[in-house]
Structures are given as C-alpha cells and as structure tokens.
Coordinates of C-alpha atoms and ligand atoms in Angstrom, one line a residue:
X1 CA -20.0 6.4 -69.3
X2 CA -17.6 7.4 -72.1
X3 CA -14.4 7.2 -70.3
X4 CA -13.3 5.6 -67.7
X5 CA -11.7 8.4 -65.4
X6 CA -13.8 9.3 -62.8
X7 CA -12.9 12.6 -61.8
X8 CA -13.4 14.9 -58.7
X9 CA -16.5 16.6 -59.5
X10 CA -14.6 19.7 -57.8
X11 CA -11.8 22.5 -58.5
X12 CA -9.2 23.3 -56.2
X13 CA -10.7 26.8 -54.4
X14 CA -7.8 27.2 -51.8
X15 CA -4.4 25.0 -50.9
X16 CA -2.9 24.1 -47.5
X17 CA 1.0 23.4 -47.9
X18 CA 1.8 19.9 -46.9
X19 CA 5.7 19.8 -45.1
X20 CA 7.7 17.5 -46.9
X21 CA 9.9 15.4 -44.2
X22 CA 12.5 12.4 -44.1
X23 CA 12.5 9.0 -42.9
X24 CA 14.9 9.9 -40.0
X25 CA 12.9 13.2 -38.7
X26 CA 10.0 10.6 -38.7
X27 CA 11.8 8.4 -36.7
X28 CA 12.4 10.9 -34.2
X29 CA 9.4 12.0 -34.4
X30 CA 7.5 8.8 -33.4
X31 CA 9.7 8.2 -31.0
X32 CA 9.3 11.2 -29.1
X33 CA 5.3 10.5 -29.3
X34 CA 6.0 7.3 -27.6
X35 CA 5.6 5.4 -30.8
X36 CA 1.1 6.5 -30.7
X37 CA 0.3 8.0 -33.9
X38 CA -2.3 10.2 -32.2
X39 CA 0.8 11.9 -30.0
X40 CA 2.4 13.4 -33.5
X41 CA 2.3 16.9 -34.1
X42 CA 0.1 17.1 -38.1
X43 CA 3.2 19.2 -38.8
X44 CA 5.4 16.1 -39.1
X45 CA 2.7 14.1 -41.3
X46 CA 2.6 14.4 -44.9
X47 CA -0.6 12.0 -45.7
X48 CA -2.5 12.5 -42.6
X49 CA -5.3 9.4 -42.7
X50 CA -5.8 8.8 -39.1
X51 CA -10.0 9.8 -39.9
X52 CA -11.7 10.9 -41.8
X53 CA -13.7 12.7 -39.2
X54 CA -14.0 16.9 -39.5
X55 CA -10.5 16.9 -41.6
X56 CA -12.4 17.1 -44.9
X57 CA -12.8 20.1 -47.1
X58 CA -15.5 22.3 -46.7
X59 CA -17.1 23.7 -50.0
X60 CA -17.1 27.4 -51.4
X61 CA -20.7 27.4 -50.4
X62 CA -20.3 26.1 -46.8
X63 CA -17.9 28.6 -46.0
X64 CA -20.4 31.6 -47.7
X65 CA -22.9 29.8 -45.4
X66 CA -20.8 30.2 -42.1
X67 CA -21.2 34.4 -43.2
X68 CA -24.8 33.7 -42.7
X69 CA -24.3 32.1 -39.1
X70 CA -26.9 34.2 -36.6
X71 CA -24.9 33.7 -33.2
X72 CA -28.4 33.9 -31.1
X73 CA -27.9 32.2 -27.7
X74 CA -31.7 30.9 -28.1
X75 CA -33.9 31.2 -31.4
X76 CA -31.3 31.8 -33.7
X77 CA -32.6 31.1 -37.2
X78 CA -29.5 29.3 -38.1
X79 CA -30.9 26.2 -36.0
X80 CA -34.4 26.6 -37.8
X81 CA -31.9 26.1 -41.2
X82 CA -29.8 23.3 -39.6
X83 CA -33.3 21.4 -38.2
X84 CA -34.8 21.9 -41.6
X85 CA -31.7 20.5 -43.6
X86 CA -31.8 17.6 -41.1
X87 CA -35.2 16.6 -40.8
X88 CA -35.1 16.9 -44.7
X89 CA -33.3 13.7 -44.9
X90 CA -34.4 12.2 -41.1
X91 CA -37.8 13.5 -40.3
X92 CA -37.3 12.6 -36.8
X93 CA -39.6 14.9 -34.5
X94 CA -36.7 16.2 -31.9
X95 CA -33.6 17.9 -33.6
X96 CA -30.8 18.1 -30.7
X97 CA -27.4 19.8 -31.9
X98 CA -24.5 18.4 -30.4
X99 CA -20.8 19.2 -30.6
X100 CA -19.9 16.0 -31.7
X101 CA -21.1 12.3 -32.1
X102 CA -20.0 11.5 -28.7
X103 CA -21.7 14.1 -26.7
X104 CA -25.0 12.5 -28.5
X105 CA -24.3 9.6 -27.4
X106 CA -23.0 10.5 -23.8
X107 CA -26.8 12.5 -23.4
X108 CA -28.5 9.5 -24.8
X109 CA -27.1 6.9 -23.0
X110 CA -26.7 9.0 -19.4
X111 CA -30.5 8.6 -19.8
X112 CA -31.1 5.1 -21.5
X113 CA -28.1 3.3 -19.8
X114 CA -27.0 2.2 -16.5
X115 CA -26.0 -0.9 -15.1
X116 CA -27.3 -4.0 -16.1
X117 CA -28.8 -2.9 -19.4
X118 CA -27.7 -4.4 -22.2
X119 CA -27.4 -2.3 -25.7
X120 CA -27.2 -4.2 -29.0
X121 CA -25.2 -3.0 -32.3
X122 CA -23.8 -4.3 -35.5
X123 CA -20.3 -3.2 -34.0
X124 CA -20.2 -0.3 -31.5
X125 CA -17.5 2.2 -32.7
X126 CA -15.3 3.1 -29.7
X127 CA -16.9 6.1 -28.0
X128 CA -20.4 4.5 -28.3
X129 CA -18.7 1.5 -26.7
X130 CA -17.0 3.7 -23.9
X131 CA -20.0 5.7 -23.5
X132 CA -22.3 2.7 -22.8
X133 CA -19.9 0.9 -20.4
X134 CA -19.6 4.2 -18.6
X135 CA -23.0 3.8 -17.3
X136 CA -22.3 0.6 -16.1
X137 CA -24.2 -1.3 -19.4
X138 CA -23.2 -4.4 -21.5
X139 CA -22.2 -3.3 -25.1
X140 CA -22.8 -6.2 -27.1
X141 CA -21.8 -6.6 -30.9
X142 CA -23.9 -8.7 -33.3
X143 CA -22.6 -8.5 -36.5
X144 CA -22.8 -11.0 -39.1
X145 CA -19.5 -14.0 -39.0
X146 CA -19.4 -12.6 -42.5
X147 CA -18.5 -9.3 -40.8
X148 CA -15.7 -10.6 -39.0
X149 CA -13.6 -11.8 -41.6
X150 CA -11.7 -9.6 -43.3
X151 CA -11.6 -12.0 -47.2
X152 CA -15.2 -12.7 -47.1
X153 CA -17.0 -10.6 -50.0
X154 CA -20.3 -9.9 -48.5
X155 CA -21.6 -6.8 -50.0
X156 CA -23.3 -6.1 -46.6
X157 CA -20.8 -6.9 -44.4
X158 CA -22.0 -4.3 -41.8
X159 CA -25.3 -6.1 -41.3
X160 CA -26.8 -7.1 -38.2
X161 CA -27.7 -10.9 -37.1
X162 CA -31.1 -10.8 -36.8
X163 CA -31.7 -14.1 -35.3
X164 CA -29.2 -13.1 -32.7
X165 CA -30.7 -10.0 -32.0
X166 CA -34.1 -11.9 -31.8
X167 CA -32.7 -13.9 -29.3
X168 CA -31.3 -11.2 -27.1
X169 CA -34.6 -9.4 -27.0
X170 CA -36.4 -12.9 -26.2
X171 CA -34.2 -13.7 -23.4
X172 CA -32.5 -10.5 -22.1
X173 CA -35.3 -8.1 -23.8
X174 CA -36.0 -6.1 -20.2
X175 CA -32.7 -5.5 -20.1
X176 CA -32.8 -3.7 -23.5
X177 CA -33.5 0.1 -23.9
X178 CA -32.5 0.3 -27.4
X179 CA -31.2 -1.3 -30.5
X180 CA -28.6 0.8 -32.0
X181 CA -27.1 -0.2 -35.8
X182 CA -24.4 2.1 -37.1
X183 CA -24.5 2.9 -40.6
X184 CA -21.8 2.4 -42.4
X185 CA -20.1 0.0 -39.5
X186 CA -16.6 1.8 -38.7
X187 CA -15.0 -0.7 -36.8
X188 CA -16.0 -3.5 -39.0
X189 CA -14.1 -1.9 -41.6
X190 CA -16.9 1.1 -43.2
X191 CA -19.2 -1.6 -44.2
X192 CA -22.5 -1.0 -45.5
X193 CA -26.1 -2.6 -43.5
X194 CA -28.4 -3.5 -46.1
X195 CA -31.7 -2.1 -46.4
X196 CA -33.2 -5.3 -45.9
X197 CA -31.1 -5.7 -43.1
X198 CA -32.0 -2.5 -41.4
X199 CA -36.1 -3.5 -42.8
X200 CA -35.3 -6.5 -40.5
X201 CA -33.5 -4.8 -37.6
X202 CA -36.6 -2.4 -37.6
X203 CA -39.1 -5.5 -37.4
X204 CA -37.1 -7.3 -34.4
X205 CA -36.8 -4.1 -32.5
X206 CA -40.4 -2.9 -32.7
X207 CA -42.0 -6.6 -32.1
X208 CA -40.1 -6.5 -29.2
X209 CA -41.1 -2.7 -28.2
X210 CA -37.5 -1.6 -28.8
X211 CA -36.9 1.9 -30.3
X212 CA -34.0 1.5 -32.9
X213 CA -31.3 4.2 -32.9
X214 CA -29.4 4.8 -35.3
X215 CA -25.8 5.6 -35.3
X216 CA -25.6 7.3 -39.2
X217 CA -22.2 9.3 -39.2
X218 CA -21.6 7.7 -42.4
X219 CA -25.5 7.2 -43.8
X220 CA -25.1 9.1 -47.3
X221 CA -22.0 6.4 -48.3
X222 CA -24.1 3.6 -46.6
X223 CA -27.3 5.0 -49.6
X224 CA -24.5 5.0 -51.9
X225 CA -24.2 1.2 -51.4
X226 CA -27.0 0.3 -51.0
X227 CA -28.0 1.9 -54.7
X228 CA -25.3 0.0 -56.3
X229 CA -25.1 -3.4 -54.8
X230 CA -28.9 -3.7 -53.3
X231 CA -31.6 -5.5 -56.0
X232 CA -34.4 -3.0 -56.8
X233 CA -32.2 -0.2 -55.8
X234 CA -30.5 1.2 -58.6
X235 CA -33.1 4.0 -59.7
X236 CA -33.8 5.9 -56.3
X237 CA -32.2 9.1 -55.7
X238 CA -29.7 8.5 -52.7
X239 CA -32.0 11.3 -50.5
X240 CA -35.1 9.2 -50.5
X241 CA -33.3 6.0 -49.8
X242 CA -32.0 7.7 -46.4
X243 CA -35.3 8.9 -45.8
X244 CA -36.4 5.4 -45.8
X245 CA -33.7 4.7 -43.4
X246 CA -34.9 6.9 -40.8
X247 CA -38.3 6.0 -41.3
X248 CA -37.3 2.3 -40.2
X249 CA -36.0 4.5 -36.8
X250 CA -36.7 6.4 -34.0
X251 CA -33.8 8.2 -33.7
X252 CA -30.1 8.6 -34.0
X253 CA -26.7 9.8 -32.6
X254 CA -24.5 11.4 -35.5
X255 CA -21.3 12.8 -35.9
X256 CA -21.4 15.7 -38.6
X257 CA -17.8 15.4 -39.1
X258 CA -18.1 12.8 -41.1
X259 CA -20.9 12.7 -44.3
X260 CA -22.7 16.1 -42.7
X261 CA -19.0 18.1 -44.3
X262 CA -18.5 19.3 -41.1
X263 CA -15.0 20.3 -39.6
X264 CA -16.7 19.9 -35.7
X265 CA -20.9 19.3 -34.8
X266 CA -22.7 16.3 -34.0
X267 CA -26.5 15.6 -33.3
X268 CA -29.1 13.6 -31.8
X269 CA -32.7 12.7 -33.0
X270 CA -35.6 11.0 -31.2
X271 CA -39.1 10.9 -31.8
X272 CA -40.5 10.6 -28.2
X273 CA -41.3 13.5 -26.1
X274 CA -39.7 12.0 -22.7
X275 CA -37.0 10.7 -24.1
X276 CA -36.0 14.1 -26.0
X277 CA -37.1 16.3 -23.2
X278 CA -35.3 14.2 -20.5
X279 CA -32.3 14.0 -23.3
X280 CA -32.7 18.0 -24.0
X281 CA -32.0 19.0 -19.9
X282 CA -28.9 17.1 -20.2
X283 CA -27.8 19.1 -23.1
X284 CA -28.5 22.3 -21.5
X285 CA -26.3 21.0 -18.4
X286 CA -23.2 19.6 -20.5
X287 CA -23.0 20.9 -23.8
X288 CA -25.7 24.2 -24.5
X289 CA -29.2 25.8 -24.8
X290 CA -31.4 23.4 -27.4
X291 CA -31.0 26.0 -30.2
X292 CA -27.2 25.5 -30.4
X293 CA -26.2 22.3 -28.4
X294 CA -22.7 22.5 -28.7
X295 CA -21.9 24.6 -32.0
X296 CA -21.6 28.1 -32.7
X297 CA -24.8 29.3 -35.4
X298 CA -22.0 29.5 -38.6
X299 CA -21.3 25.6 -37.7
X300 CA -25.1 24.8 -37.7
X301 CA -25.5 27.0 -41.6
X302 CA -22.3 25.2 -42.6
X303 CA -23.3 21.6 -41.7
X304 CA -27.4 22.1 -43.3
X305 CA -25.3 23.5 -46.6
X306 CA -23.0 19.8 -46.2
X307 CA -26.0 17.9 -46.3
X308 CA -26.9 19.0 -49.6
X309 CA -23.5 18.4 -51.0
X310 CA -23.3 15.0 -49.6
X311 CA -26.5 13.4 -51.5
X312 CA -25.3 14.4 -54.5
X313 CA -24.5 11.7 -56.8
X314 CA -21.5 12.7 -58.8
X315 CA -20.1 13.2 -55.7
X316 CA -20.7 9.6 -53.6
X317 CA -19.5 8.3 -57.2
X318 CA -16.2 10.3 -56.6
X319 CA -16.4 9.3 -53.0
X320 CA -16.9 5.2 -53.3
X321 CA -14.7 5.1 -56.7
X322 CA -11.4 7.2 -54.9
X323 CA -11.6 4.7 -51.7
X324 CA -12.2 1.8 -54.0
X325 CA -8.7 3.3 -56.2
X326 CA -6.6 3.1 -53.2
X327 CA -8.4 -0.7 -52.2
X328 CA -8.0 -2.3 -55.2
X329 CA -4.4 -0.8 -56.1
X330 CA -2.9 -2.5 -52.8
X331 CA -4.4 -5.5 -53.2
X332 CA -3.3 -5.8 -56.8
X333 CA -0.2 -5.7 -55.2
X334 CA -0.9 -8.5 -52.5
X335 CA -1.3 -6.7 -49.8
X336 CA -3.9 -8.2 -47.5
X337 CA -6.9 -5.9 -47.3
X338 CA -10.6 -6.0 -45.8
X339 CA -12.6 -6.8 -48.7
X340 CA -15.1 -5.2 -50.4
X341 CA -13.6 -1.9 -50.1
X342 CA -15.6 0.7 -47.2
X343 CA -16.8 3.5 -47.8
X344 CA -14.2 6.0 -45.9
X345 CA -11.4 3.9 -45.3
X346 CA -9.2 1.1 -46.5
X347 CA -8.5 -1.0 -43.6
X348 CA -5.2 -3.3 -43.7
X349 CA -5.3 -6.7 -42.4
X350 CA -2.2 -6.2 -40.6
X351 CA -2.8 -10.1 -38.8
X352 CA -2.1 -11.1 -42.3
X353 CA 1.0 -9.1 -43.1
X354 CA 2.6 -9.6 -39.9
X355 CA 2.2 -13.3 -38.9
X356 CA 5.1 -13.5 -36.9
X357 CA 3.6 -11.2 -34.1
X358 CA 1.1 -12.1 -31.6
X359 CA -2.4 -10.1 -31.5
X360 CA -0.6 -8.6 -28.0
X361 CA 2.3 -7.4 -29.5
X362 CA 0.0 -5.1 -31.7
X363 CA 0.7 -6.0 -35.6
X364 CA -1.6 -3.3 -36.3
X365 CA 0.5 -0.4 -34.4
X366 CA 3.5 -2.1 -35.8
X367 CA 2.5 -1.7 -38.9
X368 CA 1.0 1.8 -38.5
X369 CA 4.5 3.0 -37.0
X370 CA 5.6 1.8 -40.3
X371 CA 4.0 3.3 -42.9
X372 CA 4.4 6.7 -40.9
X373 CA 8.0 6.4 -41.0
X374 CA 8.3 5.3 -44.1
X375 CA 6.5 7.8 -45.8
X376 CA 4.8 9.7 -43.6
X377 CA 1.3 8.5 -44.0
X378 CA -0.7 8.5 -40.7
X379 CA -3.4 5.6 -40.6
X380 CA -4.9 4.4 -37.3
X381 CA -5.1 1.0 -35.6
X382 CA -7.9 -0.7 -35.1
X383 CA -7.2 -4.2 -33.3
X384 CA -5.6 -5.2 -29.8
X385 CA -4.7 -1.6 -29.0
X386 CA -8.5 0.0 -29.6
X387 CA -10.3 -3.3 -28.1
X388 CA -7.9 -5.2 -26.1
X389 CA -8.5 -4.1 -22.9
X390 CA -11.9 -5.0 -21.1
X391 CA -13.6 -3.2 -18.1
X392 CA -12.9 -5.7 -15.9
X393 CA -9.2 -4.8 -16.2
X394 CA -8.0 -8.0 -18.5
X395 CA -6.5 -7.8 -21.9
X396 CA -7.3 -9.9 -25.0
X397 CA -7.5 -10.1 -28.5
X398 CA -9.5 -8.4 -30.8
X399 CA -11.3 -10.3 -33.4
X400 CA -9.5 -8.1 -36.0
X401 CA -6.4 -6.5 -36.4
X402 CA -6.7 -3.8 -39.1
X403 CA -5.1 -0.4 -39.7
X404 CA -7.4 1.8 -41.1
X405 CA -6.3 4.5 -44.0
X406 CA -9.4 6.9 -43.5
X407 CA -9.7 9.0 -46.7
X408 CA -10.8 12.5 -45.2
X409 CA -13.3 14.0 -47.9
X410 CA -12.6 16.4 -50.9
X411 CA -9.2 16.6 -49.4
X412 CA -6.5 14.5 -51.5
X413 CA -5.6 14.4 -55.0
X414 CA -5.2 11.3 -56.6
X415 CA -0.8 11.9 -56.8
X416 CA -1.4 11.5 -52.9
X417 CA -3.0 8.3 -53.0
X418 CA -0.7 7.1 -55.6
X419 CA 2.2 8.0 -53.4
X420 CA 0.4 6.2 -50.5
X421 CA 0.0 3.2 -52.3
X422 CA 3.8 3.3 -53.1
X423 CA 4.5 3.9 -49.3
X424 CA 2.3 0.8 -48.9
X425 CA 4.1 -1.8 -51.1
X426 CA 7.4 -0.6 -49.3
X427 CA 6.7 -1.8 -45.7
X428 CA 4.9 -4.7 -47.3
X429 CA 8.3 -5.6 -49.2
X430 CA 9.9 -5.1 -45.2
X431 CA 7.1 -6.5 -43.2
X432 CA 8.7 -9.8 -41.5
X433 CA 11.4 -7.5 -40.1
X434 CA 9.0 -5.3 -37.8
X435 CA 9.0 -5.2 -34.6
X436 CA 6.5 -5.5 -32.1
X437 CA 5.8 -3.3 -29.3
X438 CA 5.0 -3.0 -25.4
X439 CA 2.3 -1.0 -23.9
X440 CA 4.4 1.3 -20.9
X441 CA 1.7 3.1 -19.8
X442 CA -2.2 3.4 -21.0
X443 CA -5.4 5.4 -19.4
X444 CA -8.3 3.7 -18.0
X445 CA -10.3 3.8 -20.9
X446 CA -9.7 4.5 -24.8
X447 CA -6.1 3.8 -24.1
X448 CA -5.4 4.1 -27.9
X449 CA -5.4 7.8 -27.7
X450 CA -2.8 8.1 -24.9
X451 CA -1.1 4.8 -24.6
X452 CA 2.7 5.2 -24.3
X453 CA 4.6 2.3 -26.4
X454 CA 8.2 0.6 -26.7
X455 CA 8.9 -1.7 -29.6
X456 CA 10.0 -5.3 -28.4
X457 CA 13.7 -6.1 -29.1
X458 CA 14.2 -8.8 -31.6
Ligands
F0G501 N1 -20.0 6.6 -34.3 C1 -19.2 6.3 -35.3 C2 -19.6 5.1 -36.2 C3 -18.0 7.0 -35.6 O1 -17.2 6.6 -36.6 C4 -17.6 8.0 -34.7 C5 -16.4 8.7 -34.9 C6 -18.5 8.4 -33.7 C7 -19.6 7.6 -33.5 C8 -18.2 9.5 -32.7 O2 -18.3 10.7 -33.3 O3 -15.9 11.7 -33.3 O4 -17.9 13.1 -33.6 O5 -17.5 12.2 -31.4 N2 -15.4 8.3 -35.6 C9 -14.2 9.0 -35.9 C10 -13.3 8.0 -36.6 C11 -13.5 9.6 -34.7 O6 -12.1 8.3 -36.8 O7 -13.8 7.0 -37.1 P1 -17.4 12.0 -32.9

C-alpha cells in the first residue's frame, strides 16, 4: 500500500443535515427522556451511535434497485432475486424473509423452544435472549473467559467453549434443539468466532445430532477477520470464506440491517423440510406470505444488491480500518476500551472509567448520559441495565459494563469521528464526578428500551 490513508471507497451521493445543539438543550433533553437514550427524539442527537442496525447508508445502486421492487403478494420475482443473492453466499435450502432479525428468531424459537429446553450460544444478543426465555427455555452463554474480559487480546474473542458446549450436550443434550453461535458476538463487544472455532462448534453439534444455527447479522465483518487474523486465511476472497461458514450450518436467523445494507428486513434459513415448513406457517400467521415475510418487494431487490456491496474488499477494509480509527484513538488517550477493536462498534469499559459506582448504579448509563450531553453523541449501554434483570424477577450484575459506540455503515465522515473522540476525552477528563442513577420504573422484559431513570444525589 503506498500511503497510509485508507479512504472511503465512496463519494458523497446525497446529505442529511445534522442539528447542531448545546450542552444545556441536551440536558433538557435527557431529562425529559427520563435520562434513556433510546427515549430521545434523533432531532436532538448530533452523532447518533446507539446501532448500527438499518441507520447505514444505502448505495446509489440499492436505491435504483428498490425501482425494480415487483410488489406481488405471492411469486414476485423480487424474492427469486433476494433468495438467489442469499443462497449465493448461504446455500441453505429454505429462504424465509423476515422483517427483522427478531421475527426470525421469534418463528424459530416458537417452534424449537419451550420450557425446559435449553439453547446454547457464544453470547445471546438481547432479543435472541428474550425470544428464547419467552418460550419458557434456558438461554445459556458459553463464551470463552477470554471473551469476558474486556483487556484480553484474543483475536477471537467471540469464540465458543467447545469443551463446555461438549459437556452440555453430554449431560443436558435432550434438552437441546439447537446450538446457535452469533457471528460477530454483539454483546461480547462485535467479536469475531474463528473458523476453527465455528469447524469445532460444527463438529460438537453434529456428534451430538444438534443442528447449528447461526446468528450472522454481522458474518461479512466476521470473514473480514477471519482473513486478516486467521493462519491460512489471507488469500480467500471474503465470499467463499462465508460460504464455508454456512456450510458448517444448518441454518440461521439474520438481521439485514446490519452487513445485508439494509434500512429494515431480516431472514431465516434452515435446511430441513419440517422444520422450515412448520417455521413457514408461522410466518404466514405473524409476519407474511413466504414470498415476502415481512418486507415490501423494493426491500427484498435493495437488500440482494447489499449483499454484493458488503463482500467487497475495499469496502470491509474501509469498514474494520474506520472502527479500528475511533478504538485505537481513545485508547491512545487512556480511555479504557474492549480490546481488539469489533467490528461495528467500540465498546467503552465504563466499570473501568467509573470505579466509584456500583454495577447497580449503572456506570455504563452514567456514562452514556454523558457523552450525549456533552456532545451529543448517542452510544448504548450494554451492562446492568440490558442484563441485570433475570426472569425470575431478581437483579444482578452483568459480567460487563460497556457502552457501545455502534458505527452505522457508509454513514460518517472521519471529522465526525474525530469530534467523537474529542467528546470522549472530555467526560473522561470529568468521569469521577458522575453520577449514578436509579431505575423508577422498567417493563417486564428488555427494560433498557423503556426504563425510566433518576440520577442518585451525591
Ligand atoms: N442478533 C444480533 C447479534 C443482533 O445484533 C441483533 C440486533 C439481532 C439479532 C436482532 O435483529 O434488530 O433486526 O431484530 N442488533 C441491533 C443492535 C439492534 O443494535 O445491535 P433485529
């Protein structure tokens, strides 16, 4: 490489203003949302990283493709385009569109779940979480330790403990419809699984009789990975290495807002013909006829014209390189972050900056409140307030207390993360003086979305 610059392998085709606010209309602002970031009108962010899920720029070519949507209610060839764009990548035999990753998972585990099964992940992201418990199953994590600290170096931090999982399947293995692994792992902080790992996962969950799902929102990052850090890797074209992938499976659940380009869609893959036909009559009650699931036809062109842009290589180098910018830059300046740098976020290790709190006085919304006033830069917690409270009604820690900067795709300059990384030094220069905060009032389940907060007085 000549120089060192990596730029966006893109031109600006069409601008969104951002509205420029001050620290005290912020202030107000928050407080009025009852201090929960998700409660803000986007009109009073300026840098909005909450997720990085459907908030990224579609391409010239994705909107000409939306022209070309044929709104059918069954047959429409814009399904035939989407299935073909899909199975190009994860040959999987059924194709079921969705309107979102959670819907997939809702269908799939409505018919593998219930109560007393038991589903196995790397780390389940929220809504898979919620969606098995709803049936009444155990979601169990089985990460790597590696996984769960936020300084370890692991260049696979995502991967699964295969001896653990070996021993599930040994002792609780009738209790087991599936093995799920989520590619990159969200909540662990968008770390890649090996393809060893998932070689192993594979071989565990097959000697057992165990289909392995997939959860891939993220898969064409997770390649990305796996061609730079992975021995032997470092010549395959990033397409063929997910093709691998999802010949190690037998299905997945996916959210196409994330690597698929999408702004909403979702889907979910099996191989076997009861499974996807038993899965297919659920669709048809809850989200739509098989041809459409839950989308519209342009959705289904724009997301199979995303999956060609997302394998590109100058592209995931722009992708990995612009996270990795914002990573490295704050901890340069000492601030505490989950290391290596994910794929689609940079996650803050807000235990670390804020040691005077207790994991129940949420550092991690603390901090998020923070950098939101200060700046205006909307990140998302992911600790106490995601995780801390269980079905059975009791609260505890989470093993992590991180606040995740999502990088939404194609969407910021560089200036924006530089101003971010400004923002960031600031309430690091402040952070012993922060307050922490009181849950008022929560839902039942995924309280993060709703929860009402106070801070605590000092
Ligand atoms: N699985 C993973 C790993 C995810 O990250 C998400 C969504 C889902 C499933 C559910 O997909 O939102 O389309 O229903 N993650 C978003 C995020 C919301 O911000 O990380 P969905």
């Amino acid at each position: 490489m000549a120089f060192r610059t990596i730029i966006e392998p893109f031109r600006i085709h069409s601008v969104e203003p951002l509205r420029l606010t001050e620290p005290d209309q912020r202030r107000d602002a928050i407080r009025a949302a009852g201090y929960n970031l998700f409660g803000l009108s986007a009109r009073d962010v300026m840098i909005d990283l909450l997720t990085d899920s459907g908030t990224g720029a579609m391409s010239r070519d994705q909107w000409a493709a939306i022209q070309h949507g044929d709104e059918s209610y069954a047959g429409s060839p814009s399904f035939d385009i989407f299935r073909g764009a899909v199975q190009n990548l994860f040959p999987f035999k059924h194709i079921i569109p969705t309107h979102q990753g959670r819907a997939a998972e809702k269908i799939l585990f409505g018919v593998i779940g219930g109560p007393g099964k038991v589903v196995p992940n790397n780390t389940h992201f929220d809504t898979t979480r919620a969606n098995v418990e709803y049936t009444g199953a155990e979601a169990l994590d089985l990460v790597i330790a590696e996984g769960r600290d936020p300084a370890s170096r692991h260049p696979f931090k995502g991967n699964m403990d295969t001896s653990a999982l070996d021993r599930l399947l040994t002792a609780r293995g009738h209790l087991v419809p599936a093995v799920m692994l989520t590619i990159t792992n969200n909540s662990g902080g968008g770390q890649p699984v090996s393809l060893a790992n998932i070689r192993a996962v594979s071989e565990v969950a097959h000697r057992h009789g165990k289909p392995l799902i997939l959860d891939a929102c993220r898969f064409a990052e997770n390649a990305w990975f796996i061609r730079q850090r992975e021995p032997g890797q470092q010549d395959r074209q990033v397409a063929d290495i997910v093709r691998e992938i999802a010949g190690l499976a037998d299905g997945m659940t996916m959210s196409a807002k994330k690597d698929p380009m999408g702004n909403i869609g979702g889907w979910l893959a099996v191989n076997d013909d009861d499974l996807a036909e038993s899965c297919r009559n659920l669709l048809i009650l809850t989200e739509g006829f098989p041809t459409y699931g839950g989308l519209a036809g342009r959705d289904l062109e724009a997301l199979a014209q995303g999956l060609t842009e997302v394998v590109d290589h100058d592209y995931l180098r722009y992708r990995i390189r612009s996270t990795g910018y914002l990573g490295e830059a704050l901890a340069a300046a000492g601030i505490p972050v989950m290391q290596p740098i994910g794929g689609h976020a940079v996650y803050l290790d807000a235990r670390a900056m804020l040691p005077h709190l207790e994991p129940l006085e949420y550092p991690g919304q603390s901090l998020a409140v923070a950098l939101y006033v200060a700046g205006g830069v909307r990140g998302c917690e992911i600790g106490s307030v995601m995780f801390g409270r269980h079905p059975d009604g009791t609260e505890a820690a989470a093993a992590m207390e991180l606040v995740r900067l999502a990088i939404p795709r194609r969407t910021y300059t560089q200036s924006h993360i530089d101003y971010v990384i400004e923002v960031c030094q600031q309430v690091a220069a402040s952070a012993a003086g922060l307050p922490g905060y009181r849950i008022v009032r929560e839902p039942k389940s995924l309280r993060h979305f709703s929860a009402v907060f106070e801070p605590i007085p000092s």
